Short mmCIF file of C-alpha atoms in Angstrom, two decimals:
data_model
loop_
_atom_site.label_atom_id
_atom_site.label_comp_id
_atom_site.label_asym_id
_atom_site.label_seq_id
_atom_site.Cartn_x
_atom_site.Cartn_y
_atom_site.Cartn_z
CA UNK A 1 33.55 -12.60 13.59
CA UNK A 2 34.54 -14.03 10.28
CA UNK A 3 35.40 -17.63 8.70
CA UNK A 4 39.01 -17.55 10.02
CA UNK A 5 38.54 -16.44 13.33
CA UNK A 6 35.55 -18.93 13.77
CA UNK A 7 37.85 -21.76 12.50
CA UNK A 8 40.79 -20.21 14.97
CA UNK A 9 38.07 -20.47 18.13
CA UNK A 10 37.40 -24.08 16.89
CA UNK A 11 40.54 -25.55 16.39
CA UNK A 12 41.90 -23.49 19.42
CA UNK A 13 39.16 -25.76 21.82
CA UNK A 14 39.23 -28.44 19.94
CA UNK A 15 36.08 -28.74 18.88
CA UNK A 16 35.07 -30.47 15.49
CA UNK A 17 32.99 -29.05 12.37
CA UNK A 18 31.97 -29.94 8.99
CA UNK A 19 32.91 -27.66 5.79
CA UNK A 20 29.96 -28.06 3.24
CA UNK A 21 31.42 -28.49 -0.27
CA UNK A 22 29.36 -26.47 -2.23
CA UNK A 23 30.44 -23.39 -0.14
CA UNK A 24 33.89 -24.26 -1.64
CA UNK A 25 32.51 -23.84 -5.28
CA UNK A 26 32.14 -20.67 -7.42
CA UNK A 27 28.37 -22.63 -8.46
CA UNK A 28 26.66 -19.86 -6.36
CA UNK A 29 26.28 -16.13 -6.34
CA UNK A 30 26.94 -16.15 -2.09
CA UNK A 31 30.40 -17.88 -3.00
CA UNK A 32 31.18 -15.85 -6.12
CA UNK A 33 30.43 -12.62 -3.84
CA UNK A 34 32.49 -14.69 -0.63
CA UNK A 35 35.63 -15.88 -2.79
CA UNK A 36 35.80 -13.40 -5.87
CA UNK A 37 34.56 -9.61 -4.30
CA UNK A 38 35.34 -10.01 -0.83
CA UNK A 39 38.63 -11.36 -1.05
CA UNK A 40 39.50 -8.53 -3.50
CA UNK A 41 38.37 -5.88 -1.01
CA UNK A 42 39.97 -7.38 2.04
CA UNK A 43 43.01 -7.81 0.13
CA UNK A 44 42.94 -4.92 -2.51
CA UNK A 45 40.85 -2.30 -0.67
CA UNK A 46 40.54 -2.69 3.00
CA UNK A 47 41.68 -5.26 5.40
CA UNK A 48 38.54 -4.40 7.45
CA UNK A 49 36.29 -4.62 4.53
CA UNK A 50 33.68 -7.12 6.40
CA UNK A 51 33.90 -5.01 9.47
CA UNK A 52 32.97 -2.12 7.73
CA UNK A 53 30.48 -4.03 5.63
CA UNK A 54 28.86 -5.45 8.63
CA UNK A 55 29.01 -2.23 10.58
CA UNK A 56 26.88 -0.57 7.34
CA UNK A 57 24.28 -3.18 6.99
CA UNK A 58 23.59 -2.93 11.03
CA UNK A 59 22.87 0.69 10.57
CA UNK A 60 20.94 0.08 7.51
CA UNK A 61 18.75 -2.70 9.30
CA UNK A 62 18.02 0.19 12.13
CA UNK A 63 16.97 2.99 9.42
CA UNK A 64 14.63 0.18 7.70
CA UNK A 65 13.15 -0.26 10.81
CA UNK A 66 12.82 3.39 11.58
CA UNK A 67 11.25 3.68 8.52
CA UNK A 68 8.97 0.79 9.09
CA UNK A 69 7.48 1.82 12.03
CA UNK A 70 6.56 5.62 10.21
CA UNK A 71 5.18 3.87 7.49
CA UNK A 72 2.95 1.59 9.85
CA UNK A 73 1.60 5.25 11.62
CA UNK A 74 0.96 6.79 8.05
CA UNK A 75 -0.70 3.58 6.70
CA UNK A 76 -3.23 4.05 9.78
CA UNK A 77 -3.69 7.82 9.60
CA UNK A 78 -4.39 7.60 5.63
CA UNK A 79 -5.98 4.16 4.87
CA UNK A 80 -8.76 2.86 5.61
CA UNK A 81 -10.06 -1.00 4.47
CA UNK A 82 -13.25 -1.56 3.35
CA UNK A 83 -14.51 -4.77 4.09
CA UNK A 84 -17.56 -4.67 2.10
CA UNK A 85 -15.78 -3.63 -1.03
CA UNK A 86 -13.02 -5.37 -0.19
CA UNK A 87 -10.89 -2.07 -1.02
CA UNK A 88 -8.52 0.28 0.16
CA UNK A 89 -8.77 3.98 0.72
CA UNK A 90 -6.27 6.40 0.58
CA UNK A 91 -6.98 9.87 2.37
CA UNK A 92 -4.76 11.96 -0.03
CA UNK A 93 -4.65 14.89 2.26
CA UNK A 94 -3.34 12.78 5.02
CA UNK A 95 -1.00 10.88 2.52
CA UNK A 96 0.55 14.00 1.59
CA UNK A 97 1.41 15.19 4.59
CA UNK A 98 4.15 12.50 5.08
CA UNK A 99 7.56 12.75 3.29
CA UNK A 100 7.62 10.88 -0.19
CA UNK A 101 9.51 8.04 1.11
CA UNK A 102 6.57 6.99 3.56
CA UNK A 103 3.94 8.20 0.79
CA UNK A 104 5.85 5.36 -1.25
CA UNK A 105 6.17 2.72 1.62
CA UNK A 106 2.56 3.13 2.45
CA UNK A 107 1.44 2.14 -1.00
CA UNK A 108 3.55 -0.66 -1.33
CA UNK A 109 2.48 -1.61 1.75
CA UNK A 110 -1.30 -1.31 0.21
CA UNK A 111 0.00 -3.66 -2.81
CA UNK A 112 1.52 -6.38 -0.63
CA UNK A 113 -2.02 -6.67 1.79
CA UNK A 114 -3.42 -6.90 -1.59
CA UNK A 115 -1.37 -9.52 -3.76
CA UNK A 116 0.43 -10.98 -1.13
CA UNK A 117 3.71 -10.21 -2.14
CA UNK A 118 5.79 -7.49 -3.94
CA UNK A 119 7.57 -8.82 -7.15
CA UNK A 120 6.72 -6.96 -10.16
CA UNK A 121 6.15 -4.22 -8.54
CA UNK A 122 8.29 -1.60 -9.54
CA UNK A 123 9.05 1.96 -8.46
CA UNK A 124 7.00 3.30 -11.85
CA UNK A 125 3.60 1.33 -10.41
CA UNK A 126 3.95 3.21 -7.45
CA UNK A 127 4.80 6.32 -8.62
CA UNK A 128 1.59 6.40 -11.04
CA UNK A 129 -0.72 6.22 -8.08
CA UNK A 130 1.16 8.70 -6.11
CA UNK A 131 0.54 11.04 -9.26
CA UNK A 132 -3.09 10.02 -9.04
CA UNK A 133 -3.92 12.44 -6.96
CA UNK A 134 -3.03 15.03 -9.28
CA UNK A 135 -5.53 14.03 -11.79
CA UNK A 136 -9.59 14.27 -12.15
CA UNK A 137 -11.81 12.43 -10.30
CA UNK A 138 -12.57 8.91 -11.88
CA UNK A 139 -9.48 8.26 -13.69
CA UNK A 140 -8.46 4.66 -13.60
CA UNK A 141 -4.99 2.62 -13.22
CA UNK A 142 -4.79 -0.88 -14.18
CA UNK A 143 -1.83 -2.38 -12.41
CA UNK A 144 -0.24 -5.48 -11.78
CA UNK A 145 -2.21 -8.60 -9.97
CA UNK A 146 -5.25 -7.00 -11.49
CA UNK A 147 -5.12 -4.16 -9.09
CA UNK A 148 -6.86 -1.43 -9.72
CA UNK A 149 -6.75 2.59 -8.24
CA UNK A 150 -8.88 4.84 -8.97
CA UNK A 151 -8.93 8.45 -8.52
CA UNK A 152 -11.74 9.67 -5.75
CA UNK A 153 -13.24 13.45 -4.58
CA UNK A 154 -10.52 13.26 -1.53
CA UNK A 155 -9.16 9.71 -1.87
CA UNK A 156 -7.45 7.42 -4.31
CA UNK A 157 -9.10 3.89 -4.01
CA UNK A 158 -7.05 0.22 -4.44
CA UNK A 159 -8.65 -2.98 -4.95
CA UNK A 160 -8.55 -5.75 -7.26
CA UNK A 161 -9.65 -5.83 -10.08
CA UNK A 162 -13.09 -7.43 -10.82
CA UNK A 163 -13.74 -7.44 -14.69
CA UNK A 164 -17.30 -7.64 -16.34
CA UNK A 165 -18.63 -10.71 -17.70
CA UNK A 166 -21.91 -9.28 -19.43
CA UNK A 167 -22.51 -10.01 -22.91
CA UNK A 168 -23.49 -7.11 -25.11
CA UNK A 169 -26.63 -6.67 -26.19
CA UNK A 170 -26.94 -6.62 -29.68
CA UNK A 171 -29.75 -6.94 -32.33
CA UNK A 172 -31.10 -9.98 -32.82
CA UNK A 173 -29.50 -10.25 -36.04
CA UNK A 174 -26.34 -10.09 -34.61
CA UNK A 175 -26.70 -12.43 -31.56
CA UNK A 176 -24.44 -14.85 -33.56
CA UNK A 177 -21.37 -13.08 -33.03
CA UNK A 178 -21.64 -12.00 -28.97
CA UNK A 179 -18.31 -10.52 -28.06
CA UNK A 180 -17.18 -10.76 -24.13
CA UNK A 181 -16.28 -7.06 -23.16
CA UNK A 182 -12.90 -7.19 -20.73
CA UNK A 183 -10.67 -4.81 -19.25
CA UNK A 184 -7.06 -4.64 -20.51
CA UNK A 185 -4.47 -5.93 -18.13
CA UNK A 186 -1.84 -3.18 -17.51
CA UNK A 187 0.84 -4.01 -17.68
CA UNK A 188 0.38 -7.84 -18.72
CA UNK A 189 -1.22 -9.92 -20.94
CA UNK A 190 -4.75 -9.97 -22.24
CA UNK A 191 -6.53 -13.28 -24.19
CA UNK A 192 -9.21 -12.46 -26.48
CA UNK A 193 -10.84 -15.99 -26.77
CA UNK A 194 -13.36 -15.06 -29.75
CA UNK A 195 -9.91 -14.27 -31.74
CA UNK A 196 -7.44 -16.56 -30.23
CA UNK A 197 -5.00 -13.23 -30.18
CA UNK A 198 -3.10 -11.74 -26.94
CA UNK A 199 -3.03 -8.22 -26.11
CA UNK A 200 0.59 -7.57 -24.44
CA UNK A 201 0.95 -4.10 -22.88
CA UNK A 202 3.60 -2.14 -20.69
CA UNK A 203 4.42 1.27 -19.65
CA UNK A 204 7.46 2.87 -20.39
CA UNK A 205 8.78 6.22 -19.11
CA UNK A 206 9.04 8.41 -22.07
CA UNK A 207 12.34 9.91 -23.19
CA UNK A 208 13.01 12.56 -25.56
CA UNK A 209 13.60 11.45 -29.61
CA UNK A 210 12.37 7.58 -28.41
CA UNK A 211 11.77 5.78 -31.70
CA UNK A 212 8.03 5.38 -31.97
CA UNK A 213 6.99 1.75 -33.53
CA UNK A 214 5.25 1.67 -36.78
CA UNK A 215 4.25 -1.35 -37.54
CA UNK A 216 0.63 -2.11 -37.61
CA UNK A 217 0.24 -4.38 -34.63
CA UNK A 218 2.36 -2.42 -31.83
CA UNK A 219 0.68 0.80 -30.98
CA UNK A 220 1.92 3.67 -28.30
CA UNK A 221 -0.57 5.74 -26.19
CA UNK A 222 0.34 8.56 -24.18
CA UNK A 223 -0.93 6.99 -21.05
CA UNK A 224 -2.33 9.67 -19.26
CA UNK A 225 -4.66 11.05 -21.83
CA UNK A 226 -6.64 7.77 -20.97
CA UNK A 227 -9.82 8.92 -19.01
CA UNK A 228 -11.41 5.44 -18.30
CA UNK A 229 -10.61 1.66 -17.53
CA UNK A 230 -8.99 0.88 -20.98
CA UNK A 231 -11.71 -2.14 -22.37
CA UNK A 232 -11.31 -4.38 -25.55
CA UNK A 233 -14.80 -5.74 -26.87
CA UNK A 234 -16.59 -5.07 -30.28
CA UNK A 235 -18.90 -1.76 -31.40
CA UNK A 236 -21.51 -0.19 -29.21
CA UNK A 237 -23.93 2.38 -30.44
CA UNK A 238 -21.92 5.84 -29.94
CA UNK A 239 -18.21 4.97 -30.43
CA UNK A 240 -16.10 7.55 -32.25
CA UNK A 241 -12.60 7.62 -32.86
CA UNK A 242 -10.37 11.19 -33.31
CA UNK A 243 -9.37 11.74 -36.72
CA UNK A 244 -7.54 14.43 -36.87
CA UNK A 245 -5.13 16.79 -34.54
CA UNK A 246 -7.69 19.29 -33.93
CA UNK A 247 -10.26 16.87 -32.35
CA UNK A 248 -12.01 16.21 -35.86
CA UNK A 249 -14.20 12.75 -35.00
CA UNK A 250 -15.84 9.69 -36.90
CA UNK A 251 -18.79 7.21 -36.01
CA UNK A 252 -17.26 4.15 -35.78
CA UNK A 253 -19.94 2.83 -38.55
CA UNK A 254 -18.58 5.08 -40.69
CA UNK A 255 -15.07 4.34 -40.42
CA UNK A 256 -16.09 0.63 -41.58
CA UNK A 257 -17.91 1.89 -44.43
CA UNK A 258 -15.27 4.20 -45.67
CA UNK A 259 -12.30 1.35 -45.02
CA UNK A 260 -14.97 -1.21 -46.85
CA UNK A 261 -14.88 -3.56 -43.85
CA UNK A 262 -17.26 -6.00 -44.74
CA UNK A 263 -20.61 -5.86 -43.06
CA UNK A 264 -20.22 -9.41 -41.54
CA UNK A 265 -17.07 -8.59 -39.86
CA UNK A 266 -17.65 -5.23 -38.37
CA UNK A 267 -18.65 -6.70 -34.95
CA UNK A 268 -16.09 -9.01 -34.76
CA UNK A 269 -13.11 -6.64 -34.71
CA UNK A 270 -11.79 -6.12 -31.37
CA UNK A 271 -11.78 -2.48 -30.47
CA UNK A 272 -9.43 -0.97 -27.59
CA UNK A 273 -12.16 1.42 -26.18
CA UNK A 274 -11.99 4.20 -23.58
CA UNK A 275 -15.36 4.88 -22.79
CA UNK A 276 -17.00 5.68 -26.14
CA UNK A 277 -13.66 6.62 -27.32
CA UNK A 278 -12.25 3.93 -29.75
CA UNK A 279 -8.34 4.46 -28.64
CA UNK A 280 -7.33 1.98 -31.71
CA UNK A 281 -9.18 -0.37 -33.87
CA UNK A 282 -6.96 -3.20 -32.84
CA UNK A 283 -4.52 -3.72 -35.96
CA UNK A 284 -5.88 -0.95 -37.90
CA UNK A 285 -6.52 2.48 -37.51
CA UNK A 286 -5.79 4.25 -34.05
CA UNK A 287 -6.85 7.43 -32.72
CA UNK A 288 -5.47 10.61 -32.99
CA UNK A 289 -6.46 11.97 -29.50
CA UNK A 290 -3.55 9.24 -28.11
CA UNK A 291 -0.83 10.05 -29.96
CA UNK A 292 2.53 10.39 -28.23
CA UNK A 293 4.27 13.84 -28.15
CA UNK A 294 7.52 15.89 -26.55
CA UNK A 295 4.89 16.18 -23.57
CA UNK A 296 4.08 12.56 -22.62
CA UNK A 297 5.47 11.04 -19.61
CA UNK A 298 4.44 7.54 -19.60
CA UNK A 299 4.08 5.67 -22.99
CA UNK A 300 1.28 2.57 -23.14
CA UNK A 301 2.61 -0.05 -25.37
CA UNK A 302 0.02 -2.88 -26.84
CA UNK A 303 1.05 -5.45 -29.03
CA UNK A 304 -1.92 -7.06 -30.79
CA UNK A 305 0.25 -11.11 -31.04
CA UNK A 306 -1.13 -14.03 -32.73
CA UNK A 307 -4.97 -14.74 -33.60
CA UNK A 308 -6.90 -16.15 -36.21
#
């Protein structure tokens, strides 16, 4: 039943009603959508426009449902919560045996139990831990709400995110310039208090003859060459960074040395590490072994804003 036959059954038994003003204004998006598009269809289009409207968001409302209730059987065939780790596990042969569109609502499902909502979550997020289980055991995802899924024997594992607070050892010598080792919010923003900067990172789906940036504080990483949970802190004992296209690598020492960093600044600058691997000496130099090509598929873009 629309507005004029609900005013017609009104005035017909003479019962009285209150218009609300606003709903006469084009102020809101429901009145733009009730004044401006479907007047034009009932009047332009179809004189049953809201009948057929109606009729198509009834059958919609039964398929959502339908699809609802499959996702709620997959979610309990595949995933199991941990309570002592507080985590979610995905049994990826189970998963798979579901069509895509339950493989997707079960994961967003998986998000929502675990941030409590679903904004910002967009089909990309969920896509990258479908793909998961396509890559080696151990590889990481940071996602949004500091989730993070990580790649298991026979299951992909969600939880949040629970970054380290240790302090580096270092010489005594060097005690006076302790630098807090974090993980790198993907995609989101990152604070590095010892240099008042921000890291800001996305992903991006990669598309042939993109324009990559050049300047020296925006940097893009084919994301799935990353093996680890991408960290920013200061030198360790072992870090190397790829110098060349054929896998060519250099001590992080000596990369200071031979760019004439000064000593007393070589463990303050903040390094985007994967494992060992230095991905990019943040505003300077950046690995080789990241580099984006014609075969990426997801870019990782960091913007090094602000600082001291």
């Amino acid at each position: 039943m629309d507005r004029d036959e609900i005013e017609h059954y009104l005035n017909e038994n003479g019962i009285s009603y209150q218009t609300d003003r606003t709903n006469l204004t084009q102020d809101y998006t429901r009145n733009k959508i009730r004044h401006t598009i479907i007047s034009f269809a009932k009047e332009k289009i179809n004189p049953k426009a809201i009948e057929h409207i109606v009729s198509a968001s009834e059958k919609l409302a039964e398929i959502d449902g339908y699809l609802e209730n499959n996702i709620k059987i997959a979610y309990e065939k595949a995933v199991q919560y941990k309570i002592k780790q507080e985590a979610y596990e995905i049994n990826i042969e189970k998963l798979r045996q579901e069509d895509l569109v339950i493989q997707k609502g079960v994961i967003r499902k998986i998000f929502e139990q675990l941030a409590g909502q679903l904004k910002d979550v967009e089909a990309l997020h969920v896509g990258l831990i479908l793909e998961l289980s396509e890559k080696p055991v151990g590889k990481l995802l940071n996602l949004p709400y500091c989730i993070l899924a990580v790649r298991g024997y026979h299951t992909i594992t969600m939880q949040h995110n629970k970054p380290s607070e240790r302090v580096e050892n270092f010489p005594d010598e060097r005690q006076v310039n302790q630098f807090r080792e974090q993980m790198v919010n993907i995609p989101g923003d990152t604070l590095i208090p010892e240099t008042n900067q921000i890291l800001r990172t996305k992903l991006i789906n990669y598309k042939k003859n993109m324009i990559i940036p050049r300047n020296g504080c925006t940097k893009w990483f084919d994301y799935d060459k990353i093996k680890n949970t991408v960290l920013i802190r200061t030198r360790k004992e072992g870090d190397y960074i790829q110098i060349d296209s054929v896998g060519s690598r250099k001590k992080i020492k000596s990369l200071f040395i031979d760019e004439k960093i000064p000593r007393e600044k070589r463990d303050l600058l903040p390094l985007l590490a994967d494992g060992s691997h230095i991905m990019w000496v943040a505003g300077g130099r950046m690995s080789e072994a990241y580099k984006v090509s014609e075969e990426t598929k997801v870019i990782l873009e960091i913007n090094l804003d602000g600082g001291k």
